[in-house]
């Protein structure tokens, strides 16, 4: 049972997920080999009752026309437990999926390993985990749908290794089953802990998803993870997919109504089309109109100050970046992305509202998106204060590193969106290893084999911004900025007052124009008239459309580059920043 709903059998689930008539079983018959008469009798009875010879069903089908391998547990067969025969069946199916380069969808529903077979059954999880690791190392997607219940060694192996993981509503999911806990410790397990919805709140699963929605969501996720924009266009009838249709767990709503995703992503209408940034905007950004996307850096550390030819002053940009109505990463995804599937947290028990992780197609290019989430705020701050966005903690940085791993494993471009007032400054962050996580993000970003693109969208304060910066290419919105600390903090260090913040920011060269001159930024996207005082979020649509087109073109160009040359260029650009030309 899932809540009050009857349990869906493995075959029923498969028939719900795959295209009609496309299912083909891979399973070879297995014999009963046990010498234990009681266990033999149990196997014979359950075979007769279920019509199956083991607890696992494997095979292939099509989801929106795409070949996909599927492995699923039948809970009615000895509680979906895994023994030697079922473990071998799983491993063979995963290895076949890898050899045939098929995405893999797993749907476990199991009490764990089979007690009747003892330790040898327990050890089956090792080879299954190894097969999945090889599958992912081959650059192939692995999706998991945890069904009711999933516990024990199954959850602790192939149930917890997905690139993206969903769970049935109300499903019991936990390492130790409640009955075992009560038997061992003489007390009931706390209610509400091992429930799908609670696990999602703690960043252990990405969505709570009923079986009838699994096909559409799996298709959408695979359009991104398989990196085939052409197939996506065919599947969608050459239309943009609104984020409202893309997010797992979102119920249909009346036309035009906004919705909320499991990861808290407000969703609305289809992507907005718009022109790419033209030569006039490039010239206005301080770049020669005939130099394409080449950096405009002099390499001599020269940075213009004040509002002259280099653009608006630091004070103006900082103030604009802090306005509550300024668009953030969520607004960018609503306006310029398709097939958006938010992922929840680290996948290891942590969730930080300061960072959004999603799979999406931006400007038509499939990618992994990491963004500081200005919408997750404690309360709106004044435009002349240090900003009101949610500070980023260690869990947010570990979530970012999860996104980097997905991009690396599947060869997908990584888009990072910097818009942060800074890292969390509290005891929990220090004890949680904040500094170490920033260091590991830097190391992962600068060496990541996948193509990387960074967008400075708004505020860029301190290590929380630097952690997402070291990309192959860096773009900046006109009023974005980057500094070692919020300007108020730098002023306090130098002058024991925050009143000289903008003076310090000018001298530090934090503006987009300064960053372009130093070779930190490759391109500036103008905000145009949308940035005027009092503009509502809807007034930024033209800017967001330009951003979407520009990001899509940049991501596509990065994908086309030779990996070795791209990685060497990434290291070289960061090696030379600040050095004489």
Coordinates of C-alpha atoms in Angstrom, one line a residue:
X1 CA 0.0 0.0 0.0
X2 CA 1.0 3.6 -0.7
X3 CA -1.2 5.6 1.5
X4 CA -4.6 4.2 0.8
X5 CA -3.9 3.2 -2.8
X6 CA -3.4 -0.5 -3.8
X7 CA 0.1 -1.6 -4.5
X8 CA 1.1 -1.5 -8.2
X9 CA 2.7 -4.7 -9.4
X10 CA 6.1 -4.5 -11.2
X11 CA 4.4 -5.4 -14.6
X12 CA 1.6 -2.9 -14.1
X13 CA 4.2 -0.2 -13.4
X14 CA 6.2 -1.1 -16.5
X15 CA 3.1 -1.1 -18.6
X16 CA 2.2 2.3 -17.3
X17 CA 5.7 3.7 -18.0
X18 CA 6.7 2.3 -21.4
X19 CA 5.0 3.0 -24.8
X20 CA 2.2 0.5 -25.6
X21 CA 3.5 -2.7 -27.2
X22 CA 7.1 -1.8 -26.7
X23 CA 8.0 -4.0 -23.7
X24 CA 10.4 -6.9 -24.2
X25 CA 11.6 -9.1 -21.4
X26 CA 15.2 -9.9 -21.0
X27 CA 14.9 -12.6 -18.3
X28 CA 16.2 -16.1 -18.7
X29 CA 14.4 -18.8 -16.6
X30 CA 16.0 -19.7 -13.3
X31 CA 15.7 -23.0 -11.5
X32 CA 15.1 -23.6 -7.8
X33 CA 18.4 -24.9 -6.5
X34 CA 18.1 -24.7 -2.7
X35 CA 18.4 -27.7 -0.5
X36 CA 16.2 -26.2 2.2
X37 CA 12.8 -27.8 1.9
X38 CA 10.9 -25.0 3.7
X39 CA 12.6 -22.4 1.5
X40 CA 11.9 -24.5 -1.7
X41 CA 8.2 -24.7 -0.7
X42 CA 8.1 -20.9 -0.2
X43 CA 9.5 -20.4 -3.7
X44 CA 7.2 -22.8 -5.3
X45 CA 4.1 -21.2 -3.7
X46 CA 5.1 -17.7 -4.6
X47 CA 5.9 -18.7 -8.2
X48 CA 2.5 -20.1 -8.5
X49 CA 0.8 -17.1 -7.0
X50 CA 2.7 -14.4 -9.0
X51 CA 3.4 -16.2 -12.2
X52 CA 7.1 -15.1 -11.9
X53 CA 10.2 -17.1 -11.3
X54 CA 12.0 -14.4 -9.3
X55 CA 11.5 -11.1 -7.5
X56 CA 13.1 -9.0 -10.3
X57 CA 11.8 -8.3 -13.8
X58 CA 14.2 -6.9 -16.4
X59 CA 13.9 -5.8 -20.0
X60 CA 13.5 -2.9 -22.3
X61 CA 10.8 -0.7 -23.7
X62 CA 10.4 2.7 -25.2
X63 CA 9.5 6.0 -23.4
X64 CA 8.2 8.5 -25.9
X65 CA 10.0 6.5 -28.6
X66 CA 13.4 6.2 -26.8
X67 CA 14.8 2.8 -26.0
X68 CA 15.2 2.4 -22.2
X69 CA 16.2 -0.5 -20.0
X70 CA 14.0 -1.2 -17.0
X71 CA 14.6 -3.3 -13.8
X72 CA 11.9 -3.6 -11.3
X73 CA 11.1 -5.5 -8.1
X74 CA 7.9 -7.5 -7.5
X75 CA 7.1 -7.0 -3.9
X76 CA 4.6 -9.9 -3.9
X77 CA 7.5 -12.3 -4.5
X78 CA 9.0 -12.7 -1.0
X79 CA 8.7 -9.0 -0.3
X80 CA 10.8 -8.2 -3.4
X81 CA 13.9 -9.6 -1.6
X82 CA 17.2 -10.1 -3.5
X83 CA 18.9 -13.4 -3.5
X84 CA 21.6 -14.9 -5.7
X85 CA 19.4 -15.5 -8.7
X86 CA 17.7 -12.1 -8.7
X87 CA 21.1 -10.4 -8.0
X88 CA 22.6 -12.1 -11.0
X89 CA 19.6 -11.2 -13.1
X90 CA 20.0 -7.5 -12.1
X91 CA 23.7 -7.4 -12.8
X92 CA 23.2 -9.0 -16.2
X93 CA 20.5 -6.6 -17.1
X94 CA 22.5 -3.6 -16.1
X95 CA 25.6 -4.8 -18.0
X96 CA 23.4 -5.4 -21.1
X97 CA 22.0 -1.8 -20.8
X98 CA 25.6 -0.5 -20.6
X99 CA 26.7 -2.6 -23.6
X100 CA 23.8 -1.4 -25.7
X101 CA 24.2 2.2 -24.4
X102 CA 20.6 2.4 -23.0
X103 CA 19.4 4.7 -20.2
X104 CA 18.4 2.6 -17.2
X105 CA 15.3 3.1 -15.1
X106 CA 15.1 1.1 -11.8
X107 CA 11.9 0.7 -9.8
X108 CA 12.8 -1.1 -6.5
X109 CA 10.2 -2.2 -4.0
X110 CA 11.9 -4.5 -1.6
X111 CA 12.5 -5.5 2.0
X112 CA 16.2 -5.9 1.3
X113 CA 18.4 -9.0 0.8
X114 CA 16.9 -12.5 1.2
X115 CA 17.4 -13.8 4.7
X116 CA 16.8 -17.4 3.6
X117 CA 20.0 -17.3 1.5
X118 CA 22.1 -15.6 4.2
X119 CA 25.4 -13.8 3.6
X120 CA 25.8 -14.8 -0.1
X121 CA 22.5 -13.0 -0.8
X122 CA 23.8 -10.0 1.1
X123 CA 26.9 -9.8 -1.0
X124 CA 24.9 -9.6 -4.3
X125 CA 24.5 -5.9 -3.7
X126 CA 28.2 -5.4 -4.3
X127 CA 28.1 -6.6 -7.9
X128 CA 24.9 -4.8 -8.6
X129 CA 26.4 -1.5 -7.3
X130 CA 29.5 -2.2 -9.4
X131 CA 27.5 -2.7 -12.5
X132 CA 25.6 0.5 -11.9
X133 CA 28.9 2.4 -11.3
X134 CA 30.2 1.0 -14.7
X135 CA 26.9 2.1 -16.4
X136 CA 27.3 5.7 -15.1
X137 CA 31.0 5.7 -15.9
X138 CA 30.0 5.0 -19.5
X139 CA 28.1 8.3 -19.5
X140 CA 24.7 6.7 -19.4
X141 CA 21.7 8.0 -17.3
X142 CA 20.4 6.0 -14.3
X143 CA 17.0 7.0 -12.9
X144 CA 15.4 5.5 -9.8
X145 CA 11.8 5.4 -8.7
X146 CA 11.6 4.1 -5.1
X147 CA 8.3 2.3 -4.5
X148 CA 6.6 1.3 -1.3
X149 CA 8.4 -0.1 0.6
X150 CA 12.1 0.1 -0.2
X151 CA 14.4 -0.8 2.7
X152 CA 17.6 -2.5 3.7
X153 CA 20.4 -3.5 1.3
X154 CA 18.4 -2.6 -1.8
X155 CA 18.0 1.0 -0.6
X156 CA 21.7 1.0 0.5
X157 CA 22.9 -0.1 -3.0
X158 CA 21.1 0.3 -6.3
X159 CA 18.2 2.3 -4.7
X160 CA 20.5 5.2 -3.8
X161 CA 22.8 5.6 -6.8
X162 CA 20.5 7.4 -9.3
X163 CA 21.4 10.6 -11.2
X164 CA 17.8 11.6 -10.3
X165 CA 15.6 9.8 -7.8
X166 CA 11.8 9.9 -7.3
X167 CA 9.6 8.1 -4.8
X168 CA 6.0 7.1 -4.6
X169 CA 3.7 9.3 -2.5
X170 CA 3.6 8.1 1.1
X171 CA 6.1 5.3 0.4
X172 CA 8.1 3.8 3.3
X173 CA 11.8 4.2 2.5
X174 CA 14.5 3.6 5.0
X175 CA 17.5 1.5 5.8
X176 CA 16.1 -0.3 8.8
X177 CA 12.5 -1.4 8.5
X178 CA 10.2 -0.4 11.4
X179 CA 9.5 -4.0 12.4
X180 CA 13.2 -4.8 12.6
X181 CA 13.8 -1.6 14.7
X182 CA 11.1 -2.5 17.1
X183 CA 12.3 -6.1 17.5
X184 CA 15.9 -4.9 18.1
X185 CA 15.3 -1.9 20.3
X186 CA 11.9 -2.6 21.9
X187 CA 10.3 0.6 20.7
X188 CA 8.6 1.9 17.6
X189 CA 10.5 3.9 15.0
X190 CA 9.5 7.6 15.1
X191 CA 6.5 8.2 12.9
X192 CA 6.9 10.2 9.7
X193 CA 10.6 9.8 9.3
X194 CA 10.9 7.1 6.7
X195 CA 8.3 8.6 4.4
X196 CA 8.9 9.8 0.9
X197 CA 7.8 13.3 1.5
X198 CA 10.1 13.7 4.5
X199 CA 13.1 12.3 2.6
X200 CA 12.5 14.8 -0.1
X201 CA 12.4 17.6 2.4
X202 CA 15.9 16.5 3.6
X203 CA 17.4 16.2 0.1
X204 CA 17.4 12.4 -0.2
X205 CA 15.0 12.2 -3.1
X206 CA 14.3 14.7 -5.9
X207 CA 10.5 14.3 -6.3
X208 CA 7.5 12.5 -5.0
X209 CA 5.8 11.1 -8.0
X210 CA 2.8 8.8 -8.6
X211 CA 3.3 6.0 -11.1
X212 CA 1.0 7.6 -13.7
X213 CA 3.4 10.6 -14.0
X214 CA 6.6 8.6 -14.2
X215 CA 6.6 8.2 -17.9
X216 CA 6.3 11.9 -18.8
X217 CA 8.8 13.0 -16.2
X218 CA 11.3 10.3 -17.1
X219 CA 11.0 11.3 -20.7
X220 CA 11.6 14.9 -19.8
X221 CA 14.6 14.1 -17.6
X222 CA 16.1 11.9 -20.3
X223 CA 15.8 14.6 -22.9
X224 CA 18.3 16.6 -20.8
X225 CA 20.5 13.8 -19.5
X226 CA 20.8 12.2 -22.9
X227 CA 21.7 15.6 -24.3
X228 CA 19.6 15.3 -27.5
X229 CA 17.9 18.6 -28.2
X230 CA 16.8 17.4 -31.6
X231 CA 14.8 14.5 -30.1
X232 CA 13.3 16.9 -27.6
X233 CA 12.1 19.2 -30.4
X234 CA 10.4 16.2 -32.1
X235 CA 8.9 14.9 -28.9
X236 CA 7.5 18.4 -28.0
X237 CA 6.2 19.1 -31.5
X238 CA 8.8 21.9 -31.8
X239 CA 7.2 23.8 -29.0
X240 CA 8.7 25.1 -25.8
X241 CA 7.7 23.1 -22.8
X242 CA 6.5 25.4 -20.0
X243 CA 8.2 24.9 -16.7
X244 CA 4.8 24.2 -15.2
X245 CA 4.6 21.1 -17.3
X246 CA 8.2 20.1 -16.5
X247 CA 8.4 19.8 -12.8
X248 CA 7.9 16.5 -11.1
X249 CA 4.9 16.3 -8.7
X250 CA 3.2 19.4 -10.0
X251 CA -0.6 19.0 -10.4
X252 CA -2.3 20.3 -13.6
X253 CA -3.8 23.7 -13.0
X254 CA -6.0 26.1 -14.9
X255 CA -4.4 27.8 -17.9
X256 CA -2.2 30.7 -16.9
X257 CA -2.1 29.8 -13.3
X258 CA 1.2 29.7 -11.5
X259 CA 2.2 26.5 -9.7
X260 CA 4.9 25.4 -7.2
X261 CA 7.3 22.6 -7.8
X262 CA 8.5 20.1 -5.1
X263 CA 11.8 22.0 -5.0
X264 CA 10.0 25.3 -4.5
X265 CA 10.4 26.5 -8.1
X266 CA 7.5 28.8 -9.0
X267 CA 6.4 28.0 -12.5
X268 CA 4.5 29.8 -15.2
X269 CA 4.2 30.0 -19.0
X270 CA 6.4 29.0 -21.9
X271 CA 9.9 30.2 -22.6
X272 CA 10.0 33.7 -24.1
X273 CA 11.7 34.1 -27.4
X274 CA 14.1 37.0 -27.9
X275 CA 17.0 38.2 -30.0
X276 CA 20.5 37.3 -29.2
X277 CA 22.8 40.1 -28.0
X278 CA 23.8 42.0 -31.1
X279 CA 27.0 43.8 -32.1
X280 CA 25.6 47.1 -30.8
X281 CA 25.2 45.7 -27.3
X282 CA 28.7 44.1 -27.5
X283 CA 30.2 47.5 -28.4
X284 CA 28.3 49.1 -25.5
X285 CA 29.8 46.5 -23.2
X286 CA 33.3 47.7 -23.9
X287 CA 34.2 45.1 -26.5
X288 CA 35.3 45.8 -30.1
X289 CA 32.5 45.0 -32.5
X290 CA 34.8 43.1 -34.8
X291 CA 36.4 40.8 -32.2
X292 CA 33.5 38.4 -31.6
X293 CA 33.7 36.8 -28.2
X294 CA 37.4 37.5 -27.5
X295 CA 38.1 38.9 -24.1
X296 CA 38.7 42.6 -24.0
X297 CA 41.3 42.4 -21.2
X298 CA 44.4 44.5 -21.4
X299 CA 46.1 42.0 -19.1
X300 CA 47.6 44.9 -17.2
X301 CA 45.1 45.2 -14.3
X302 CA 43.7 48.4 -15.6
X303 CA 40.1 49.0 -14.5
X304 CA 38.1 52.1 -15.3
X305 CA 36.2 53.7 -12.4
X306 CA 33.2 55.9 -12.3
X307 CA 30.2 55.9 -14.7
X308 CA 32.2 56.9 -17.8
X309 CA 32.8 54.8 -20.9
X310 CA 33.2 51.7 -18.8
X311 CA 29.5 51.8 -17.9
X312 CA 27.5 52.5 -14.7
X313 CA 29.2 53.2 -11.4
X314 CA 29.8 50.4 -8.8
X315 CA 27.3 52.0 -6.5
X316 CA 24.6 52.0 -9.2
X317 CA 25.2 48.4 -10.1
X318 CA 25.3 47.2 -6.5
X319 CA 22.1 49.0 -5.7
X320 CA 20.3 47.6 -8.7
X321 CA 21.5 44.1 -8.0
X322 CA 19.9 44.2 -4.6
X323 CA 16.4 45.3 -5.6
X324 CA 13.8 42.8 -4.5
X325 CA 12.2 42.8 -7.9
X326 CA 15.4 41.9 -9.8
X327 CA 15.1 38.6 -11.6
X328 CA 17.0 35.6 -10.2
X329 CA 17.8 32.1 -11.4
X330 CA 14.1 31.0 -11.1
X331 CA 13.0 33.8 -13.3
X332 CA 15.7 32.9 -15.8
X333 CA 14.5 29.3 -16.0
X334 CA 10.9 30.4 -16.3
X335 CA 11.7 32.7 -19.2
X336 CA 14.5 30.9 -21.0
X337 CA 14.5 27.2 -20.2
X338 CA 12.5 24.1 -21.2
X339 CA 12.3 20.6 -19.8
X340 CA 13.2 21.9 -16.3
X341 CA 13.4 19.2 -13.6
X342 CA 14.6 20.5 -10.2
X343 CA 16.6 18.2 -8.0
X344 CA 16.4 18.3 -4.2
X345 CA 19.6 18.7 -2.2
X346 CA 22.7 16.6 -2.0
X347 CA 21.0 13.3 -2.4
X348 CA 22.7 12.4 0.9
X349 CA 20.4 14.0 3.5
X350 CA 21.0 17.7 3.2
X351 CA 19.1 20.5 1.5
X352 CA 20.1 24.2 1.4
X353 CA 17.5 26.7 0.1
X354 CA 20.3 29.0 -0.9
X355 CA 21.2 26.9 -4.0
X356 CA 19.0 25.6 -6.8
X357 CA 20.0 22.5 -8.7
X358 CA 18.1 21.5 -11.9
X359 CA 18.2 19.7 -15.2
X360 CA 17.1 21.8 -18.1
X361 CA 17.5 22.9 -21.7
X362 CA 18.6 26.5 -21.8
X363 CA 18.4 28.1 -25.2
X364 CA 17.8 24.7 -26.6
X365 CA 20.9 23.2 -25.1
X366 CA 20.6 20.4 -22.4
X367 CA 22.6 21.2 -19.3
X368 CA 22.9 21.0 -15.5
X369 CA 22.0 24.3 -13.8
X370 CA 23.4 25.4 -10.5
X371 CA 22.2 28.8 -9.2
X372 CA 22.3 30.9 -6.1
X373 CA 18.6 31.3 -5.2
X374 CA 17.8 34.9 -4.4
X375 CA 14.1 33.9 -4.0
X376 CA 15.0 31.8 -0.9
X377 CA 15.4 34.8 1.4
X378 CA 14.8 35.5 5.0
X379 CA 13.1 38.8 4.2
X380 CA 13.6 41.5 1.7
X381 CA 16.5 43.8 2.4
X382 CA 16.8 47.4 1.6
X383 CA 18.6 48.2 -1.7
X384 CA 21.3 50.1 0.2
X385 CA 22.0 47.1 2.6
X386 CA 24.2 44.1 2.1
X387 CA 21.5 42.1 0.3
X388 CA 18.7 39.8 1.5
X389 CA 19.3 36.6 -0.4
X390 CA 19.6 33.3 1.4
X391 CA 23.3 32.8 2.5
X392 CA 24.9 29.7 1.1
X393 CA 26.0 27.0 3.6
X394 CA 28.1 23.8 3.3
X395 CA 25.1 21.8 2.3
X396 CA 24.5 24.1 -0.6
X397 CA 28.0 23.7 -1.8
X398 CA 27.7 19.9 -1.5
X399 CA 24.5 20.2 -3.6
X400 CA 26.6 22.1 -6.1
X401 CA 29.2 19.3 -6.2
X402 CA 26.4 16.8 -6.8
X403 CA 25.4 18.8 -9.9
X404 CA 29.1 18.9 -11.0
X405 CA 29.3 15.1 -10.7
X406 CA 26.1 14.6 -12.8
X407 CA 27.6 16.9 -15.5
X408 CA 30.9 15.1 -15.5
X409 CA 29.4 11.6 -15.6
X410 CA 27.1 12.4 -18.5
X411 CA 29.2 14.9 -20.4
X412 CA 26.5 17.6 -20.0
X413 CA 27.4 21.3 -20.0
X414 CA 27.2 22.9 -16.5
X415 CA 25.7 26.3 -16.2
X416 CA 26.3 28.1 -12.9
X417 CA 24.4 31.3 -12.0
X418 CA 26.0 33.5 -9.4
X419 CA 23.7 35.8 -7.4
X420 CA 24.6 35.7 -3.7
X421 CA 25.1 38.2 -0.9
X422 CA 27.7 35.8 0.6
X423 CA 28.2 32.5 2.4
X424 CA 26.6 31.7 5.7
X425 CA 28.6 33.1 8.6
X426 CA 27.5 31.1 11.7
X427 CA 28.6 28.3 13.9
X428 CA 26.8 25.6 12.0
X429 CA 28.5 26.7 8.8
X430 CA 31.9 26.6 10.4
X431 CA 31.4 23.2 12.0
X432 CA 29.9 21.9 8.8
X433 CA 33.1 22.6 6.9
X434 CA 32.2 25.7 4.9
X435 CA 35.7 26.6 3.9
X436 CA 36.6 23.1 2.9
X437 CA 33.5 22.8 0.7
X438 CA 34.3 26.1 -1.1
X439 CA 37.8 24.7 -1.7
X440 CA 36.4 21.4 -3.1
X441 CA 34.0 23.3 -5.3
X442 CA 36.8 25.4 -6.7
X443 CA 38.9 22.3 -7.4
X444 CA 36.0 20.4 -9.0
X445 CA 35.0 23.4 -11.2
X446 CA 38.4 24.1 -12.5
X447 CA 39.1 20.5 -13.4
X448 CA 35.6 19.4 -14.4
X449 CA 35.8 17.5 -17.8
X450 CA 32.3 18.8 -18.8
X451 CA 31.9 22.1 -20.6
X452 CA 31.2 24.9 -18.1
X453 CA 29.6 28.3 -18.4
X454 CA 29.2 30.8 -15.6
X455 CA 26.6 33.7 -15.5
X456 CA 27.1 36.5 -13.1
X457 CA 23.5 37.5 -12.8
X458 CA 23.5 39.8 -9.7
X459 CA 25.4 40.0 -6.5
X460 CA 28.7 38.2 -6.3
X461 CA 30.1 38.4 -2.8
X462 CA 32.9 36.3 -1.4
X463 CA 33.7 32.6 -1.4
X464 CA 30.1 31.6 -2.1
X465 CA 30.4 33.4 -5.5
X466 CA 33.9 32.3 -6.2
X467 CA 33.0 28.6 -5.7
X468 CA 30.8 28.7 -8.9
X469 CA 33.0 30.9 -11.0
X470 CA 35.9 28.9 -12.6
X471 CA 34.2 28.1 -15.9
X472 CA 35.4 27.9 -19.5
X473 CA 33.4 31.0 -20.2
X474 CA 32.0 33.7 -17.9
X475 CA 29.2 36.0 -18.8
X476 CA 27.9 39.0 -16.8
X477 CA 24.7 40.9 -16.7
X478 CA 25.5 44.6 -16.9
X479 CA 24.7 45.3 -13.3
X480 CA 26.3 42.1 -11.9
X481 CA 29.4 42.4 -9.8
X482 CA 32.0 40.3 -8.0
X483 CA 34.1 41.1 -4.9
X484 CA 36.0 39.3 -2.1
X485 CA 33.4 40.5 0.4
X486 CA 30.2 42.5 0.4
X487 CA 31.4 46.1 0.0
X488 CA 30.2 46.9 3.5
X489 CA 32.5 44.2 4.9
X490 CA 35.5 45.5 3.0
X491 CA 34.7 49.0 4.2
X492 CA 34.5 47.8 7.8
X493 CA 37.8 46.0 7.6
X494 CA 39.6 49.0 6.1
X495 CA 37.9 51.9 7.8
X496 CA 35.9 50.4 10.7
X497 CA 32.7 51.7 9.1
X498 CA 30.4 50.6 6.4
X499 CA 29.8 54.1 5.1
X500 CA 32.6 53.9 2.5
X501 CA 31.4 50.7 0.9
X502 CA 30.8 52.1 -2.6
X503 CA 34.1 54.0 -2.6
X504 CA 35.9 50.7 -1.8
X505 CA 33.9 48.8 -4.5
X506 CA 35.0 51.4 -7.1
X507 CA 38.6 50.9 -6.1
X508 CA 38.3 47.1 -6.0
X509 CA 37.1 46.9 -9.6
X510 CA 33.9 44.9 -8.9
X511 CA 31.8 46.1 -11.8
X512 CA 31.1 44.0 -14.9
X513 CA 33.1 46.5 -17.0
X514 CA 36.1 46.1 -14.7
X515 CA 35.7 42.3 -14.8
X516 CA 35.7 42.4 -18.6
X517 CA 38.9 44.5 -18.6
X518 CA 40.6 42.1 -16.3
X519 CA 39.7 39.0 -18.4
X520 CA 37.5 37.6 -15.6
X521 CA 34.4 38.0 -17.8
X522 CA 34.2 37.3 -21.5
X523 CA 31.0 39.0 -22.4
X524 CA 28.4 41.4 -20.9
X525 CA 24.7 41.2 -21.6
X526 CA 23.0 44.6 -21.5
X527 CA 20.0 44.9 -19.3
X528 CA 18.6 47.8 -21.3
X529 CA 15.6 49.9 -20.1
X530 CA 14.3 47.0 -17.9
X531 CA 16.7 48.1 -15.2
X532 CA 15.0 51.4 -14.4
X533 CA 13.8 52.2 -10.9
X534 CA 10.5 50.5 -10.0
X535 CA 10.5 48.0 -12.8
X536 CA 8.4 44.9 -12.0
X537 CA 9.7 41.4 -12.6
X538 CA 7.7 41.1 -15.8
X539 CA 9.5 44.2 -17.2
X540 CA 12.7 42.1 -17.4
X541 CA 11.4 39.7 -20.0
X542 CA 13.4 41.2 -22.9
X543 CA 16.6 41.0 -20.8
X544 CA 15.9 37.4 -19.8
X545 CA 15.1 36.4 -23.4
X546 CA 18.5 37.8 -24.5
X547 CA 20.2 36.0 -21.7
X548 CA 18.5 32.7 -22.7
X549 CA 19.5 33.0 -26.3
X550 CA 23.1 34.0 -25.4
X551 CA 23.5 31.2 -22.9
X552 CA 22.1 28.6 -25.3
X553 CA 24.6 29.7 -28.0
X554 CA 27.5 29.8 -25.6
X555 CA 26.6 26.3 -24.2
X556 CA 26.3 24.8 -27.7
X557 CA 29.7 26.3 -28.8
X558 CA 31.4 24.9 -25.7
X559 CA 30.0 21.4 -26.4
X560 CA 31.5 21.5 -29.9
X561 CA 35.0 22.3 -28.6
X562 CA 37.7 19.6 -28.2
X563 CA 37.8 18.7 -24.5
X564 CA 41.6 18.8 -24.2
X565 CA 41.9 22.2 -25.8
X566 CA 38.9 23.5 -23.7
X567 CA 40.4 22.3 -20.4
X568 CA 43.8 23.7 -21.2
X569 CA 42.3 27.1 -22.1
X570 CA 40.3 27.0 -18.8
X571 CA 43.4 26.5 -16.8
X572 CA 45.3 29.1 -18.7
X573 CA 42.7 31.8 -18.3
X574 CA 42.7 31.5 -14.5
X575 CA 46.5 31.2 -14.5
X576 CA 47.0 34.6 -16.1
X577 CA 44.4 36.7 -14.4
X578 CA 46.0 39.8 -12.8
X579 CA 49.4 39.2 -14.4
X580 CA 51.1 41.8 -16.7
X581 CA 50.2 41.4 -20.3

